[in-house]
Tab-separated table of C-alpha atoms and ligand atoms in Angstrom:
chain	number	residue	atom	x	y	z
K	1	MET	CA	0.000	0.000	0.000
K	2	GLU	CA	1.421	3.353	-1.026
K	3	VAL	CA	0.460	6.306	1.176
K	4	ILE	CA	0.933	9.762	-0.326
K	5	ILE	CA	0.324	12.892	1.712
K	6	LEU	CA	-0.376	15.944	-0.394
K	7	ARG	CA	-0.961	19.606	0.352
K	8	ASP	CA	-4.607	19.824	-0.638
K	9	ALA	CA	-7.445	18.471	-2.752
K	10	ASN	CA	-6.013	20.111	-5.889
K	11	GLU	CA	-2.803	18.110	-5.629
K	12	ILE	CA	-4.841	14.976	-4.953
K	13	GLY	CA	-6.926	15.733	-8.043
K	14	VAL	CA	-3.856	16.063	-10.240
K	15	MET	CA	-2.208	12.883	-8.973
K	16	GLY	CA	-5.388	10.821	-9.243
K	17	ALA	CA	-6.126	12.199	-12.717
K	18	ASP	CA	-2.547	11.453	-13.819
K	19	ALA	CA	-3.068	7.790	-12.944
K	20	VAL	CA	-6.418	7.528	-14.760
K	21	ALA	CA	-5.074	9.425	-17.794
K	22	ALA	CA	-1.965	7.213	-17.965
K	23	LEU	CA	-4.189	4.126	-17.861
K	24	LEU	CA	-6.434	5.451	-20.653
K	25	GLY	CA	-3.318	6.359	-22.647
K	26	ARG	CA	-2.077	2.777	-22.649
K	27	LYS	CA	-5.547	1.177	-22.659
K	28	PRO	CA	-8.271	3.392	-24.196
K	29	THR	CA	-10.874	0.676	-23.495
K	30	ALA	CA	-10.084	0.700	-19.765
K	31	VAL	CA	-12.759	0.000	-17.170
K	32	VAL	CA	-12.933	2.703	-14.518
K	33	GLY	CA	-14.617	2.188	-11.149
K	34	LEU	CA	-16.338	5.325	-9.910
K	35	ALA	CA	-17.132	6.295	-6.325
K	36	THR	CA	-19.743	8.901	-5.474
K	37	GLY	CA	-19.366	11.406	-2.614
K	38	SER	CA	-17.105	14.397	-2.063
K	39	SER	CA	-13.697	12.712	-1.869
K	40	PRO	CA	-13.171	11.914	-5.578
K	41	LEU	CA	-14.526	15.240	-6.882
K	42	ALA	CA	-11.072	16.827	-7.235
K	43	ILE	CA	-9.984	13.916	-9.443
K	44	TYR	CA	-13.163	14.118	-11.522
K	45	ASP	CA	-12.842	17.899	-11.921
K	46	GLU	CA	-9.255	17.542	-13.130
K	47	LEU	CA	-10.275	14.795	-15.581
K	48	ILE	CA	-13.115	16.983	-16.890
K	49	ARG	CA	-10.621	19.817	-17.525
K	50	ARG	CA	-8.234	17.465	-19.334
K	51	CYS	CA	-11.063	16.001	-21.403
K	52	ASP	CA	-12.142	19.528	-22.425
K	53	ARG	CA	-8.571	20.188	-23.549
K	54	GLY	CA	-8.470	16.919	-25.507
K	55	GLN	CA	-5.760	15.460	-23.241
K	56	VAL	CA	-7.792	12.466	-22.129
K	57	SER	CA	-10.754	10.604	-23.591
K	58	PHE	CA	-13.277	8.134	-22.182
K	59	ARG	CA	-14.823	7.471	-25.609
K	60	GLN	CA	-13.923	3.785	-25.595
K	61	ALA	CA	-13.853	3.346	-21.819
K	62	ARG	CA	-16.469	1.836	-19.536
K	63	GLY	CA	-17.411	2.741	-15.999
K	64	PHE	CA	-19.029	1.015	-13.025
K	65	THR	CA	-20.263	2.761	-9.922
K	66	LEU	CA	-19.821	1.242	-6.477
K	67	ASP	CA	-23.191	1.602	-4.848
K	68	GLU	CA	-26.739	2.945	-4.941
K	69	TYR	CA	-29.441	3.834	-2.463
K	70	VAL	CA	-32.422	1.486	-2.462
K	71	GLY	CA	-35.777	2.989	-3.311
K	72	LEU	CA	-34.859	6.527	-4.405
K	73	ALA	CA	-36.960	7.520	-7.421
K	74	ALA	CA	-35.206	7.468	-10.802
K	75	ASP	CA	-35.229	11.271	-10.966
K	76	HIS	CA	-34.200	11.891	-7.336
K	77	PRO	CA	-31.193	14.229	-7.382
K	78	GLN	CA	-29.431	12.195	-4.655
K	79	ARG	CA	-29.762	8.887	-6.464
K	80	TYR	CA	-26.095	7.980	-6.918
K	81	ARG	CA	-26.586	7.343	-10.611
K	82	ASN	CA	-27.798	10.945	-11.016
K	83	VAL	CA	-25.103	12.320	-8.721
K	84	ILE	CA	-22.250	10.741	-10.667
K	85	ASP	CA	-23.829	11.749	-14.010
K	86	GLU	CA	-24.098	15.344	-12.841
K	87	ALA	CA	-20.636	15.495	-11.248
K	88	PHE	CA	-18.633	13.620	-13.856
K	89	VAL	CA	-20.075	11.244	-16.427
K	90	SER	CA	-22.098	13.830	-18.386
K	91	LYS	CA	-19.096	16.189	-18.422
K	92	VAL	CA	-16.647	13.851	-20.146
K	93	ASP	CA	-17.004	11.868	-23.365
K	94	PHE	CA	-18.194	8.424	-22.220
K	95	ALA	CA	-20.339	6.754	-24.895
K	96	PRO	CA	-24.055	6.535	-24.014
K	97	GLY	CA	-24.664	3.569	-21.707
K	98	ALA	CA	-20.945	3.068	-21.009
K	99	VAL	CA	-21.363	3.720	-17.295
K	100	GLN	CA	-23.496	1.361	-15.244
K	101	GLY	CA	-24.444	1.084	-11.607
K	102	PRO	CA	-26.381	-1.225	-9.304
K	103	ASP	CA	-30.164	-0.881	-9.735
K	104	GLY	CA	-31.603	0.428	-6.476
K	105	LEU	CA	-35.117	0.124	-7.898
K	106	ALA	CA	-34.847	-3.542	-8.952
K	107	ALA	CA	-37.868	-5.699	-8.097
K	108	ASP	CA	-35.616	-8.719	-7.575
K	109	ILE	CA	-32.633	-7.391	-5.640
K	110	PRO	CA	-30.582	-10.610	-5.324
K	111	SER	CA	-30.817	-11.196	-9.102
K	112	ALA	CA	-29.937	-7.568	-9.845
K	113	CYS	CA	-26.845	-7.861	-7.613
K	114	ALA	CA	-25.729	-11.110	-9.259
K	115	GLU	CA	-26.260	-9.554	-12.701
K	116	TYR	CA	-24.152	-6.545	-11.731
K	117	GLU	CA	-21.285	-8.826	-10.732
K	118	ALA	CA	-21.617	-10.636	-14.077
K	119	VAL	CA	-21.606	-7.414	-16.107
K	120	ILE	CA	-18.409	-6.219	-14.401
K	121	ARG	CA	-16.802	-9.600	-14.974
K	122	ASP	CA	-17.882	-9.681	-18.645
K	123	ALA	CA	-16.349	-6.231	-19.145
K	124	GLY	CA	-13.002	-7.723	-18.115
K	125	GLY	CA	-13.024	-6.389	-14.544
K	126	VAL	CA	-12.169	-2.942	-13.254
K	127	ASP	CA	-8.736	-1.551	-14.176
K	128	VAL	CA	-8.718	1.342	-11.744
K	129	GLN	CA	-11.170	1.828	-8.895
K	130	ILE	CA	-11.534	5.246	-7.269
K	131	LEU	CA	-12.616	4.972	-3.615
K	132	GLY	CA	-13.544	7.231	-0.723
K	133	ILE	CA	-13.742	6.050	2.875
K	134	GLY	CA	-16.451	6.603	5.478
K	135	THR	CA	-15.665	7.937	8.951
K	136	ASP	CA	-16.584	4.447	10.203
K	137	GLY	CA	-14.146	2.802	7.793
K	138	HIS	CA	-16.641	1.731	5.138
K	139	ILE	CA	-15.629	1.518	1.493
K	140	ALA	CA	-18.453	1.626	-1.010
K	141	PHE	CA	-21.262	0.918	1.484
K	142	ASN	CA	-19.600	-2.036	3.181
K	143	GLU	CA	-20.364	-0.982	6.701
K	144	PRO	CA	-18.561	-2.296	9.809
K	145	GLY	CA	-19.339	-5.986	10.238
K	146	SER	CA	-19.427	-6.610	6.476
K	147	SER	CA	-18.101	-9.953	5.378
K	148	LEU	CA	-14.555	-9.545	4.128
K	149	GLY	CA	-15.517	-11.911	1.287
K	150	SER	CA	-18.735	-10.103	0.362
K	151	ARG	CA	-20.052	-9.586	-3.181
K	152	THR	CA	-22.618	-7.083	-4.472
K	153	ARG	CA	-25.657	-7.178	-2.190
K	154	ILE	CA	-28.140	-5.133	-0.173
K	155	LYS	CA	-26.833	-3.534	3.050
K	156	THR	CA	-28.379	-1.565	5.886
K	157	LEU	CA	-26.694	1.813	6.304
K	158	THR	CA	-25.423	2.645	9.786
K	159	ARG	CA	-26.840	5.601	11.696
K	160	GLN	CA	-23.368	7.188	11.413
K	161	THR	CA	-23.313	6.963	7.611
K	162	ARG	CA	-26.859	8.297	7.405
K	163	LYS	CA	-25.831	11.202	9.660
K	164	ASP	CA	-22.729	11.852	7.517
K	165	ASN	CA	-24.855	11.861	4.358
K	166	ALA	CA	-27.745	13.911	5.784
K	167	ARG	CA	-25.964	16.991	4.379
K	168	PHE	CA	-27.084	15.843	0.922
K	169	PHE	CA	-30.702	15.467	2.119
K	170	GLY	CA	-31.234	18.946	3.544
K	171	GLY	CA	-29.695	17.945	6.903
K	172	ASP	CA	-32.513	15.440	7.524
K	173	VAL	CA	-31.108	12.073	8.719
K	174	ASP	CA	-34.516	10.474	8.287
K	175	GLY	CA	-34.528	11.558	4.650
K	176	VAL	CA	-31.464	9.380	3.981
K	177	PRO	CA	-32.493	5.910	2.753
K	178	THR	CA	-31.898	3.077	5.204
K	179	HIS	CA	-30.656	0.580	2.607
K	180	CYS	CA	-28.299	0.465	-0.334
K	181	LEU	CA	-26.898	-1.915	-2.908
K	182	THR	CA	-23.143	-2.062	-2.787
K	183	GLN	CA	-20.302	-3.863	-4.460
K	184	GLY	CA	-18.838	-6.232	-1.891
K	185	LEU	CA	-15.353	-6.122	-0.441
K	186	ALA	CA	-14.332	-9.132	-2.540
K	187	THR	CA	-15.743	-7.417	-5.633
K	188	ILE	CA	-13.695	-4.285	-4.967
K	189	LEU	CA	-10.573	-6.321	-4.288
K	190	GLU	CA	-10.727	-7.705	-7.839
K	191	ALA	CA	-10.017	-4.273	-9.352
K	192	ARG	CA	-6.441	-4.114	-10.593
K	193	HIS	CA	-5.531	-0.763	-9.016
K	194	LEU	CA	-7.318	0.922	-6.125
K	195	ILE	CA	-6.955	4.652	-5.507
K	196	LEU	CA	-8.477	5.712	-2.202
K	197	VAL	CA	-8.900	9.417	-1.444
K	198	ALA	CA	-9.465	10.857	2.042
K	199	THR	CA	-9.412	14.466	3.154
K	200	GLY	CA	-10.203	16.224	6.430
K	201	GLN	CA	-9.743	15.355	10.067
K	202	SER	CA	-13.004	13.421	10.308
K	203	LYS	CA	-11.340	10.685	8.210
K	204	ALA	CA	-8.105	10.519	10.262
K	205	GLU	CA	-9.082	7.556	12.466
K	206	ALA	CA	-10.498	5.555	9.556
K	207	VAL	CA	-7.327	6.238	7.558
K	208	HIS	CA	-5.129	5.148	10.479
K	209	GLN	CA	-7.075	1.897	10.739
K	210	LEU	CA	-7.034	1.358	6.965
K	211	VAL	CA	-3.258	1.712	6.714
K	212	GLU	CA	-2.006	0.578	10.105
K	213	GLY	CA	-4.781	-1.288	11.903
K	214	PRO	CA	-5.354	-5.032	12.013
K	215	VAL	CA	-7.475	-6.419	9.156
K	216	SER	CA	-10.932	-6.582	10.634
K	217	ALA	CA	-14.572	-6.478	9.647
K	218	LEU	CA	-14.929	-3.689	12.223
K	219	TRP	CA	-12.973	-1.414	9.854
K	220	PRO	CA	-13.895	-2.861	6.447
K	221	ALA	CA	-11.370	-0.715	4.532
K	222	THR	CA	-8.541	-2.642	6.231
K	223	ILE	CA	-9.162	-5.464	3.739
K	224	LEU	CA	-7.294	-3.286	1.219
K	225	GLN	CA	-4.080	-4.258	3.022
K	226	LEU	CA	-4.412	-7.594	1.191
K	227	HIS	CA	-4.431	-5.976	-2.268
K	228	PRO	CA	-1.129	-5.717	-4.160
K	229	HIS	CA	-1.725	-2.277	-5.718
K	230	VAL	CA	-3.406	0.321	-3.515
K	231	THR	CA	-2.623	4.036	-3.545
K	232	VAL	CA	-3.930	6.154	-0.664
K	233	LEU	CA	-4.062	9.887	-1.418
K	234	LEU	CA	-4.430	12.041	1.700
K	235	ASP	CA	-4.327	15.634	2.794
K	236	GLU	CA	-2.493	16.578	5.993
K	237	ALA	CA	-5.635	16.478	8.137
K	238	ALA	CA	-6.614	12.964	7.073
K	239	ALA	CA	-3.012	11.805	7.693
K	240	ARG	CA	-2.918	13.216	11.228
K	241	ARG	CA	-3.290	9.886	13.077
K	242	LEU	CA	-0.791	7.893	11.037
K	243	GLN	CA	2.004	6.446	13.185
K	244	LEU	CA	4.515	6.021	10.375
K	245	VAL	CA	3.785	9.326	8.691
K	246	ASP	CA	7.478	10.297	8.336
K	247	TYR	CA	8.266	7.013	6.655
K	248	TYR	CA	5.420	7.452	4.149
K	249	ARG	CA	6.673	10.948	3.299
K	250	GLU	CA	10.249	9.745	2.891
K	251	THR	CA	9.189	6.821	0.714
K	252	HIS	CA	7.247	9.104	-1.568
K	253	CYS	CA	9.993	11.755	-1.810
K	254	SER	CA	12.599	9.166	-2.764
K	255	LYS	CA	10.407	7.576	-5.459
K	256	PRO	CA	11.416	8.328	-9.064
K	257	GLU	CA	8.775	10.572	-10.653
K	258	TRP	CA	8.496	8.423	-13.799
K	259	GLN	CA	7.196	5.534	-11.751
K	260	GLY	CA	3.757	7.090	-11.261
K	261	ILE	CA	1.351	5.572	-8.766
C	1	LIG	C1	-19.854	6.356	-2.359
C	1	LIG	C2	-19.026	5.504	-1.529
C	1	LIG	C3	-18.766	5.824	-0.100
C	1	LIG	C4	-18.048	7.153	0.059
C	1	LIG	C5	-17.781	7.445	1.523
C	1	LIG	C6	-17.082	8.778	1.713
C	1	LIG	O1	-19.990	5.794	-3.646
C	1	LIG	O2	-18.564	4.530	-2.010
C	1	LIG	O3	-17.962	4.808	0.459
C	1	LIG	O4	-16.842	7.096	-0.654
C	1	LIG	O5	-18.990	7.457	2.214
C	1	LIG	O6	-17.920	9.790	1.271
C	1	LIG	P1	-17.378	11.258	1.079
C	1	LIG	O7	-16.341	11.193	0.019
C	1	LIG	O8	-18.557	12.057	0.648
C	1	LIG	O9	-16.816	11.671	2.394
């Protein structure tokens, strides 16, 4: 796991976008895994700018989102599918239908989850997966207690996650859906490169556990310690609780620039 501590979200955006652009440069048909939420926005904004300038293209690429609320109407602005379209997908040059997500309105949820797994697999798997992390250590919506071998399925959101996300529902915790469909931890682990972004002090404990804690279902993100290619992009505040922070800085400073992440 490579931990990189950067000055601010802009630097995170540039580094994350560099990795996605390099991938698309060598593999224009790449499969990109997209997280919703605030953390990846700096990367998406930088990719949108580069796409506008013709420096990167998603024309032949495909995308898969991580998760979706259950039961939000198709036109609800907080439905993750709409959020990611508004923030990113509609602003770059993905072909129509090239980005898919779990169907939170499916009548048969177990079948919809199994189909989602199959579609990702048939696309050749995810080349690069962008991730955020919850204050309780969730990735996608794999809340504490999630099976470390889980696949796409329905999950109950914790009170903490619903409180964290109430800001998108006019501050009303009860307006936040209670359930979601989420890629499982084992699903996420199959992506070839994972880039996790965390900013702000509220993420510091989760980041400490992710990087330095024991692998445990209590902090689901710790399962990433088992993946061979994970890059963690942090600002200073999110890095505040890291015990080996000096070592991570030194490692990054001594890395040749051409190596990328
Ligand atoms: C959303 C997702 C979640 C978020 C996490 C952090 O698709 O997968 O795991 O990444 O809740 O959210 P933000 O970035 O808004 O703090």
